[in-house]
Tab-separated table of C-alpha atoms and ligand atoms in Angstrom:
chain	number	residue	atom	x	y	z
Z	2	MET	CA	48.627	125.153	125.044
Z	3	ALA	CA	46.742	125.257	121.073
Z	4	ALA	CA	46.593	128.949	119.100
Z	5	PRO	CA	43.167	129.530	118.673
Z	6	HIS	CA	41.458	129.594	114.464
Z	7	GLU	CA	43.328	125.944	114.709
Z	8	ASP	CA	40.673	126.592	111.769
Z	9	LEU	CA	43.048	128.624	109.595
Z	10	LEU	CA	45.554	125.533	109.304
Z	11	ALA	CA	42.936	124.510	106.321
Z	12	LEU	CA	44.132	126.880	104.196
Z	13	ARG	CA	47.588	125.183	104.253
Z	14	SER	CA	47.242	123.910	101.265
Z	15	GLU	CA	47.204	127.563	99.502
Z	16	PHE	CA	50.261	127.421	100.155
Z	17	PRO	CA	51.881	124.966	98.657
Z	18	ILE	CA	55.991	125.437	100.442
Z	19	LEU	CA	54.551	125.295	103.231
Z	20	GLU	CA	54.600	121.104	102.650
Z	21	ARG	CA	58.620	121.432	102.513
Z	22	THR	CA	59.850	123.940	104.890
Z	23	THR	CA	59.592	125.331	108.087
Z	24	TYR	CA	58.421	128.266	106.674
Z	25	LEU	CA	59.088	131.117	109.692
Z	26	ILE	CA	60.084	134.367	107.547
Z	27	ASN	CA	57.217	136.540	107.223
Z	28	ASN	CA	58.503	138.911	108.047
Z	29	SER	CA	60.964	139.265	105.002
Z	30	LEU	CA	58.764	137.452	101.990
Z	31	GLY	CA	55.031	135.963	102.561
Z	32	ALA	CA	54.707	132.380	101.277
Z	33	MET	CA	52.899	132.326	97.823
Z	34	PRO	CA	50.137	131.701	96.962
Z	35	ARG	CA	48.689	128.867	94.809
Z	36	ALA	CA	46.258	130.691	92.807
Z	37	VAL	CA	48.952	133.436	91.957
Z	38	HIS	CA	50.123	130.323	88.890
Z	39	ASP	CA	45.788	131.396	87.230
Z	40	ASP	CA	46.099	135.162	88.515
Z	41	LEU	CA	49.991	135.720	86.434
Z	42	ALA	CA	48.247	132.949	83.415
Z	43	THR	CA	45.330	135.683	83.370
Z	44	PHE	CA	48.127	137.882	82.899
Z	45	ALA	CA	49.262	136.799	79.552
Z	46	ARG	CA	46.489	135.173	78.276
Z	47	GLU	CA	44.546	138.866	78.276
Z	48	TRP	CA	48.177	140.451	77.260
Z	49	GLU	CA	48.274	138.224	74.575
Z	50	GLU	CA	44.189	137.537	74.051
Z	51	ARG	CA	42.893	141.167	74.129
Z	52	GLY	CA	45.991	143.294	73.388
Z	53	VAL	CA	45.881	147.203	73.598
Z	54	ARG	CA	41.745	146.590	74.286
Z	55	ALA	CA	43.305	145.658	77.674
Z	56	TRP	CA	43.666	148.663	78.730
Z	57	HIS	CA	39.939	149.064	78.788
Z	58	GLU	CA	39.167	146.787	79.700
Z	59	GLY	CA	41.256	146.825	83.256
Z	60	TRP	CA	44.572	147.726	83.671
Z	61	TRP	CA	44.002	151.340	83.152
Z	62	GLU	CA	42.183	151.603	86.476
Z	63	MET	CA	44.372	148.892	88.822
Z	64	ALA	CA	46.774	151.138	90.393
Z	65	VAL	CA	43.735	151.793	92.435
Z	66	THR	CA	41.525	148.089	92.198
Z	67	THR	CA	44.167	146.953	93.838
Z	68	GLY	CA	44.812	149.514	96.413
Z	69	ASP	CA	40.735	148.804	97.297
Z	70	LEU	CA	41.555	145.647	98.057
Z	71	LEU	CA	43.794	146.147	101.151
Z	72	ALA	CA	41.653	149.695	102.512
Z	73	PRO	CA	39.634	146.676	104.863
Z	74	LEU	CA	42.838	146.223	106.010
Z	75	LEU	CA	43.935	149.166	106.308
Z	76	GLY	CA	40.690	150.307	108.173
Z	77	VAL	CA	40.796	153.347	105.195
Z	78	ARG	CA	38.108	153.634	101.890
Z	79	PRO	CA	37.908	152.786	99.078
Z	80	GLY	CA	40.001	154.889	96.489
Z	81	SER	CA	41.844	156.229	98.717
Z	82	ILE	CA	44.885	154.144	97.897
Z	83	ALA	CA	47.696	153.723	94.844
Z	84	MET	CA	49.442	151.282	93.814
Z	85	HIS	CA	53.398	152.222	93.860
Z	86	GLN	CA	56.717	149.790	92.673
Z	87	ASN	CA	57.725	149.933	97.026
Z	88	VAL	CA	57.294	152.014	99.273
Z	89	ALA	CA	60.648	154.603	98.694
Z	90	VAL	CA	58.779	155.113	95.368
Z	91	ALA	CA	55.765	155.855	97.042
Z	92	MET	CA	57.806	158.056	100.044
Z	93	ALA	CA	59.580	159.870	97.756
Z	94	LEU	CA	56.316	160.709	96.164
Z	95	PHE	CA	54.894	161.483	99.113
Z	96	LEU	CA	57.789	163.846	100.341
Z	97	SER	CA	57.398	165.552	96.566
Z	98	ALA	CA	54.825	167.173	98.277
Z	99	VAL	CA	55.516	168.301	101.348
Z	100	ASP	CA	57.609	171.431	101.594
Z	101	TYR	CA	59.164	173.366	104.951
Z	102	THR	CA	59.570	176.678	106.431
Z	103	PRO	CA	62.356	178.187	108.751
Z	104	ALA	CA	59.254	177.790	111.432
Z	105	ARG	CA	57.906	175.005	110.726
Z	106	ASN	CA	60.719	172.541	108.820
Z	107	ARG	CA	61.718	169.704	111.534
Z	108	ILE	CA	61.059	165.981	109.739
Z	109	VAL	CA	60.892	163.604	113.071
Z	110	TYR	CA	61.590	159.630	113.455
Z	111	THR	CA	62.858	157.073	115.532
Z	112	GLU	CA	66.572	155.829	115.317
Z	113	LEU	CA	65.060	152.263	115.120
Z	114	ASN	CA	63.052	154.096	111.339
Z	115	PHE	CA	64.525	150.872	108.646
Z	116	PRO	CA	67.528	153.047	107.670
Z	117	ASN	CA	65.787	152.439	103.303
Z	118	VAL	CA	63.058	155.749	104.644
Z	119	MET	CA	66.220	157.496	106.382
Z	120	TYR	CA	67.999	157.226	103.074
Z	121	LEU	CA	65.305	159.174	101.807
Z	122	LEU	CA	64.212	161.602	104.120
Z	123	GLN	CA	67.485	162.510	104.888
Z	124	GLY	CA	67.676	163.937	101.482
Z	125	GLU	CA	64.333	165.917	103.263
Z	126	GLN	CA	67.017	168.109	104.097
Z	127	ARG	CA	68.589	169.720	100.757
Z	128	LYS	CA	64.003	171.529	100.918
Z	129	GLY	CA	64.960	173.002	103.998
Z	130	ALA	CA	64.243	170.381	105.896
Z	131	GLU	CA	66.006	170.017	110.063
Z	132	ILE	CA	65.301	166.265	110.686
Z	133	VAL	CA	64.932	165.500	114.436
Z	134	VAL	CA	66.534	161.424	115.252
Z	135	VAL	CA	64.573	160.735	118.651
Z	136	PRO	CA	67.162	157.570	120.468
Z	137	SER	CA	66.021	154.292	121.521
Z	138	ASP	CA	67.653	153.853	124.831
Z	139	ASP	CA	67.529	149.499	124.432
Z	140	GLY	CA	67.581	148.708	120.870
Z	141	ILE	CA	63.487	147.013	120.942
Z	142	GLY	CA	61.547	150.631	121.829
Z	143	VAL	CA	60.966	154.292	122.560
Z	144	PRO	CA	58.894	155.186	124.735
Z	145	THR	CA	55.639	156.624	123.774
Z	146	GLU	CA	56.581	160.077	125.737
Z	147	ARG	CA	60.348	160.321	124.701
Z	148	LEU	CA	58.651	160.276	121.056
Z	149	LEU	CA	55.555	162.214	122.338
Z	150	ALA	CA	58.219	165.075	123.669
Z	151	ALA	CA	60.116	165.248	119.912
Z	152	ILE	CA	57.349	166.634	118.242
Z	153	ASP	CA	55.894	169.663	118.668
Z	154	GLU	CA	55.324	172.799	116.941
Z	155	ARG	CA	58.248	173.176	114.706
Z	156	THR	CA	57.528	169.783	113.593
Z	157	ARG	CA	56.030	169.586	109.119
Z	158	LEU	CA	56.784	165.713	109.315
Z	159	VAL	CA	56.237	162.636	111.468
Z	160	PRO	CA	57.152	159.177	109.328
Z	161	ILE	CA	57.997	156.808	111.580
Z	162	SER	CA	57.706	152.524	111.437
Z	163	HIS	CA	53.663	151.232	113.346
Z	164	THR	CA	55.827	147.695	113.869
Z	165	LEU	CA	60.367	147.957	114.398
Z	166	PHE	CA	61.198	146.269	111.634
Z	167	ARG	CA	64.413	145.145	113.634
Z	168	SER	CA	62.487	144.382	117.176
Z	169	ALA	CA	58.494	143.988	116.088
Z	170	PHE	CA	58.010	147.025	119.126
Z	171	VAL	CA	54.560	148.255	116.888
Z	172	GLN	CA	54.314	152.387	118.216
Z	173	ASP	CA	51.280	153.729	119.538
Z	174	ALA	CA	50.402	155.132	116.770
Z	175	GLU	CA	47.168	157.110	117.982
Z	176	ALA	CA	48.498	158.785	120.528
Z	177	ILE	CA	51.985	160.391	118.117
Z	178	ALA	CA	48.824	160.945	115.403
Z	179	ARG	CA	46.682	162.337	117.891
Z	180	ARG	CA	49.626	164.635	119.529
Z	181	CYS	CA	50.454	165.637	115.437
Z	182	ARG	CA	47.312	166.723	114.681
Z	183	LYS	CA	47.754	168.725	118.177
Z	184	VAL	CA	50.817	170.443	117.247
Z	185	GLY	CA	49.817	170.734	113.102
Z	186	ALA	CA	52.335	168.052	112.014
Z	187	ILE	CA	51.937	165.282	109.525
Z	188	LEU	CA	51.585	162.199	110.801
Z	189	LEU	CA	52.980	159.425	108.021
Z	190	LEU	CA	53.650	155.605	108.899
Z	191	ASP	CA	55.318	153.095	107.966
Z	192	VAL	CA	52.878	149.686	107.915
Z	193	TYR	CA	54.924	147.493	106.162
Z	194	GLN	CA	55.927	145.514	108.823
Z	195	SER	CA	51.605	145.582	109.993
Z	196	ALA	CA	48.987	145.509	107.475
Z	197	GLY	CA	47.659	141.787	107.060
Z	198	VAL	CA	49.070	140.140	110.380
Z	199	MET	CA	47.012	143.026	112.944
Z	200	PRO	CA	44.192	144.919	112.694
Z	201	LEU	CA	45.068	148.780	111.272
Z	202	GLU	CA	42.810	151.852	111.566
Z	203	LEU	CA	44.471	153.913	110.399
Z	204	GLU	CA	41.869	156.638	110.025
Z	205	ALA	CA	40.512	156.914	113.453
Z	206	TRP	CA	43.299	157.051	114.704
Z	207	GLY	CA	44.470	160.621	112.462
Z	208	ALA	CA	47.195	158.970	110.233
Z	209	HIS	CA	47.777	161.286	107.672
Z	210	ALA	CA	49.204	158.855	105.290
Z	211	ALA	CA	50.965	155.384	105.323
Z	212	VAL	CA	53.719	153.239	103.237
Z	213	GLY	CA	53.757	149.610	102.546
Z	214	GLY	CA	54.206	146.901	100.203
Z	215	SER	CA	53.230	143.357	100.107
Z	216	VAL	CA	56.242	141.011	100.081
Z	217	LYS	CA	55.929	140.288	103.871
Z	218	TRP	CA	52.591	139.470	106.171
Z	219	LEU	CA	50.866	140.319	103.077
Z	220	CYS	CA	51.924	137.349	101.050
Z	221	GLY	CA	51.558	140.055	97.012
Z	222	GLY	CA	54.750	139.241	95.728
Z	223	PRO	CA	57.519	142.018	95.128
Z	224	GLY	CA	56.438	144.773	92.775
Z	225	ALA	CA	53.026	146.062	95.266
Z	226	GLY	CA	53.882	149.331	97.467
Z	227	PHE	CA	51.262	150.930	98.338
Z	228	LEU	CA	50.972	154.769	100.083
Z	229	TRP	CA	47.411	155.807	101.681
Z	230	VAL	CA	46.561	159.708	101.694
Z	231	SER	CA	43.670	159.910	103.718
Z	232	PRO	CA	40.941	162.548	102.140
Z	233	GLU	CA	41.455	164.715	103.744
Z	234	ILE	CA	44.446	165.857	102.793
Z	235	ALA	CA	44.499	164.260	99.278
Z	236	ASP	CA	43.185	167.143	97.412
Z	237	THR	CA	45.530	169.462	99.043
Z	238	LEU	CA	48.648	167.777	98.099
Z	239	GLU	CA	50.795	168.429	95.239
Z	240	PRO	CA	53.206	165.479	94.324
Z	241	ALA	CA	56.232	166.799	92.256
Z	242	PHE	CA	56.591	163.916	91.338
Z	243	THR	CA	54.345	163.136	89.118
Z	244	GLY	CA	52.628	160.762	85.938
Z	245	TRP	CA	50.349	161.144	83.703
Z	246	MET	CA	48.717	159.083	85.583
Z	247	ALA	CA	48.125	161.522	88.010
Z	248	ASP	CA	46.419	164.290	85.334
Z	249	GLU	CA	42.168	163.891	85.220
Z	250	GLU	CA	42.578	164.068	81.791
Z	251	PRO	CA	45.437	162.189	80.928
Z	252	PHE	CA	44.233	161.320	77.055
Z	253	ALA	CA	43.767	164.807	76.053
Z	254	PHE	CA	47.798	165.299	75.895
Z	255	ARG	CA	47.766	168.565	77.854
Z	256	PRO	CA	51.556	170.532	77.427
Z	257	GLY	CA	52.534	172.259	80.032
Z	258	ALA	CA	51.439	171.615	84.187
Z	259	ILE	CA	49.392	169.392	85.458
Z	260	HIS	CA	45.581	168.994	86.821
Z	261	TYR	CA	45.917	166.875	89.678
Z	262	ALA	CA	43.410	164.279	89.545
Z	263	HIS	CA	41.766	163.219	92.954
Z	264	GLY	CA	42.377	160.787	95.518
Z	265	ALA	CA	44.421	158.220	95.078
Z	266	TRP	CA	44.380	159.050	90.785
Z	267	ARG	CA	46.482	162.154	92.066
Z	268	PHE	CA	49.115	159.912	93.472
Z	269	LEU	CA	50.207	157.489	91.035
Z	270	THR	CA	52.289	158.172	87.850
Z	271	GLY	CA	53.562	156.969	85.143
Z	272	THR	CA	52.741	153.643	83.130
Z	273	PRO	CA	50.899	150.644	86.487
Z	274	ASN	CA	53.119	147.123	86.578
Z	275	ILE	CA	50.236	145.826	85.700
Z	276	PRO	CA	52.139	141.875	86.859
Z	277	ALA	CA	53.087	142.581	89.869
Z	278	LEU	CA	49.409	144.027	90.328
Z	279	TYR	CA	47.967	140.395	88.596
Z	280	SER	CA	50.237	137.998	91.809
Z	281	CYS	CA	49.352	140.320	94.596
Z	282	ARG	CA	45.816	140.036	95.678
Z	283	ALA	CA	45.645	137.021	95.729
Z	284	GLY	CA	47.352	137.348	98.943
Z	285	TYR	CA	44.940	140.309	100.010
Z	286	LYS	CA	41.823	137.972	98.822
Z	287	ILE	CA	43.341	135.050	101.110
Z	288	ILE	CA	44.214	137.974	104.338
Z	289	ALA	CA	41.411	140.156	103.620
Z	290	GLY	CA	39.101	136.948	103.190
Z	291	VAL	CA	40.319	135.706	107.262
Z	292	GLY	CA	40.381	139.000	107.891
Z	293	ALA	CA	43.018	140.545	110.204
Z	294	LYS	CA	41.232	140.386	113.931
Z	295	LYS	CA	41.134	136.338	113.517
Z	296	ILE	CA	45.281	136.832	112.373
Z	297	ARG	CA	46.133	139.266	114.772
Z	298	GLU	CA	44.695	136.623	117.804
Z	299	ARG	CA	46.635	134.051	116.064
Z	300	SER	CA	49.496	136.149	115.449
Z	301	LEU	CA	49.368	136.705	119.217
Z	302	ALA	CA	49.508	133.333	120.755
Z	303	LEU	CA	52.093	131.901	118.146
Z	304	THR	CA	54.732	134.806	119.031
Z	305	SER	CA	54.619	134.054	122.622
Z	306	TYR	CA	54.647	130.190	122.692
Z	307	LEU	CA	57.709	130.721	120.791
Z	308	ILE	CA	59.231	133.039	123.475
Z	309	ASP	CA	58.871	130.684	125.646
Z	310	LEU	CA	60.101	127.986	123.318
Z	311	ALA	CA	63.282	130.530	123.267
Z	312	VAL	CA	63.903	131.551	126.523
Z	313	ASP	CA	63.321	127.881	127.708
Z	314	ALA	CA	66.204	126.709	125.673
Z	315	GLY	CA	68.209	129.811	127.284
Z	316	PHE	CA	68.557	132.677	124.301
Z	317	GLU	CA	67.878	136.291	125.199
Z	318	VAL	CA	64.936	137.523	123.212
Z	319	ARG	CA	65.116	141.025	121.894
Z	320	THR	CA	60.924	141.873	120.750
Z	321	PRO	CA	58.574	143.168	123.401
Z	322	ARG	CA	56.748	140.788	125.975
Z	323	ASP	CA	53.455	143.221	125.813
Z	324	PRO	CA	51.024	141.757	123.331
Z	325	LYS	CA	49.868	145.156	123.431
Z	326	HIS	CA	53.478	146.697	121.827
Z	327	ARG	CA	54.453	143.633	120.391
Z	328	GLY	CA	54.116	142.695	115.984
Z	329	GLY	CA	54.143	139.566	114.265
Z	330	THR	CA	58.320	138.612	114.846
Z	331	VAL	CA	60.245	137.090	117.529
Z	332	SER	CA	63.750	138.034	117.143
Z	333	VAL	CA	66.453	135.593	119.216
Z	334	TRP	CA	69.968	136.926	119.602
Z	335	HIS	CA	72.749	134.894	120.116
Z	336	PRO	CA	76.374	136.072	120.096
Z	337	GLU	CA	76.781	133.595	116.168
Z	338	ALA	CA	73.009	134.461	115.402
Z	339	GLU	CA	74.625	135.007	111.456
Z	340	ARG	CA	76.160	131.257	111.795
Z	341	LEU	CA	72.766	129.424	113.344
Z	342	CYS	CA	70.003	131.643	111.433
Z	343	ARG	CA	72.458	130.186	108.095
Z	344	GLU	CA	72.765	126.567	109.492
Z	345	LEU	CA	68.557	126.665	110.655
Z	346	ILE	CA	68.174	127.747	106.665
Z	347	ALA	CA	70.351	125.146	105.035
Z	348	ARG	CA	67.724	122.783	107.592
Z	349	ASP	CA	65.488	124.281	105.932
Z	350	VAL	CA	63.765	126.019	108.916
Z	351	LEU	CA	63.253	129.603	106.609
Z	352	CYS	CA	64.202	133.072	108.582
Z	353	ASP	CA	66.799	135.790	108.734
Z	354	TYR	CA	69.864	138.055	110.692
Z	355	ARG	CA	69.714	141.309	111.201
Z	356	PRO	CA	72.390	142.924	113.038
Z	357	ASN	CA	71.274	144.152	116.898
Z	358	ALA	CA	68.302	142.081	116.223
Z	359	GLY	CA	69.585	138.283	116.161
Z	360	ILE	CA	67.415	135.220	114.437
Z	361	ARG	CA	63.751	136.856	113.161
Z	362	LEU	CA	61.695	134.613	113.281
Z	363	SER	CA	57.838	135.708	112.425
Z	364	PRO	CA	55.028	132.955	112.416
Z	365	HIS	CA	52.636	133.727	110.547
Z	366	PHE	CA	48.482	132.198	110.951
Z	367	TYR	CA	49.415	128.829	108.763
Z	368	ASN	CA	52.157	128.583	111.172
Z	369	THR	CA	51.844	125.640	113.643
Z	370	GLU	CA	53.298	124.952	116.876
Z	371	ALA	CA	54.998	121.389	115.984
Z	372	GLU	CA	57.485	124.286	113.451
Z	373	LEU	CA	57.435	126.456	116.767
Z	374	GLU	CA	59.297	123.810	118.489
Z	375	ARG	CA	61.073	121.836	115.519
Z	376	ALA	CA	62.197	125.971	115.038
Z	377	ILE	CA	63.610	125.720	118.431
Z	378	SER	CA	65.189	122.486	118.956
Z	379	THR	CA	67.266	122.817	116.210
Z	380	LEU	CA	68.256	126.161	117.618
Z	381	LYS	CA	69.295	124.614	120.399
Z	382	GLU	CA	70.638	121.817	118.503
Z	383	LEU	CA	72.688	123.583	116.529
Z	384	ALA	CA	73.869	126.513	119.662
Z	385	ALA	CA	75.247	123.544	121.829
M	499	PLP	C1	59.018	148.972	107.994
M	499	PLP	C2	60.113	148.774	106.682
M	499	PLP	N1	59.521	150.225	105.759
M	499	PLP	C3	60.192	149.436	103.787
M	499	PLP	C4	60.271	148.422	103.807
M	499	PLP	C5	61.199	148.253	102.631
M	499	PLP	O1	61.240	149.251	101.560
M	499	PLP	P1	61.220	148.846	100.141
M	499	PLP	O2	59.800	148.557	99.796
M	499	PLP	O3	61.203	150.701	100.114
M	499	PLP	O4	61.622	147.729	99.808
M	499	PLP	C6	60.573	147.417	104.473
M	499	PLP	C7	61.405	146.274	104.111
M	499	PLP	O5	62.456	145.574	104.804
M	499	PLP	C8	60.825	147.493	105.940
M	499	PLP	O6	60.654	146.786	107.152
């Protein structure tokens, strides 16, 4: 069975590394679009030729205008996404606007959250937060009902991964948002493993905020993380982690307390990372141009095929079979997965290994069935 939207394979020529490797590592570092060369050259030319004038010719607004390119992929309105270096910074900034009372001090998340994020959340205990970690039975997912039951009137914040990095299990964001709203908690979704490989409707689902970044499915490279805050709550938040770009009159250079700007500007800090904002745009434009719905349809067909190939070859798959709960990655387990992963990479089948998950194989819209067959037949040979 051919995966749908084969017309997308015409875009393979936009990603030079696809000519040289079997590129199945899109959960980690999406392929670089060739247009990034031109975009970075534009940055260098502007710096060289326009010098300081470049700030007034687009650079100053770039942390928000670049976020606008993502708005359709996240299902949010323009002017509500602030670009930051990475998820850790974006999340720390959001957390700096959250306080806790003895009656409402719980942070509820699952044990399968990305550890980077947990490290920050653990730090919230210094502000009086109590951490509640919802366990998983199988290391693949957490039953939605169990997570919903842990969210109650004592819950202040529910910061969870939409798609889990180990297994690609997709949480039911809409049901979790409904529960958070019912009890008055804030839902902060980490959409890093979802953005660019499936449609997101953050506003319609009722999420309050989201963080993510560009290195994976958005093919945008490092240094371009993002924070979305729903316009519904944005202007009620006062981040302590802030800077002059978040002031409504930064060039007034007023001493004393900040006068917060509105919308995404309120969630900026100091001088933005302009080169990273140039390098992420080509990927965003290609992904948004194709559309997340089309990408999701192709991705689901490719991951189904990959699961069948892996199971037929005798491997255990640690990713949900149910398409509703499956992201873009297929985790293939073997007791020697770490060695096998190294050997696959040595044969130019690019993938990665994570403890308890195994080998993560992640086709994007530009991959073919033949590449999946090559990956699994090589893996089978190496395991024999
Ligand atoms: C779910 C999730 N969140 C966050 C990150 C990365 O966070 P940061 O941008 O702080 O490096 C990853 C990347 O591996 C991830 O999979």
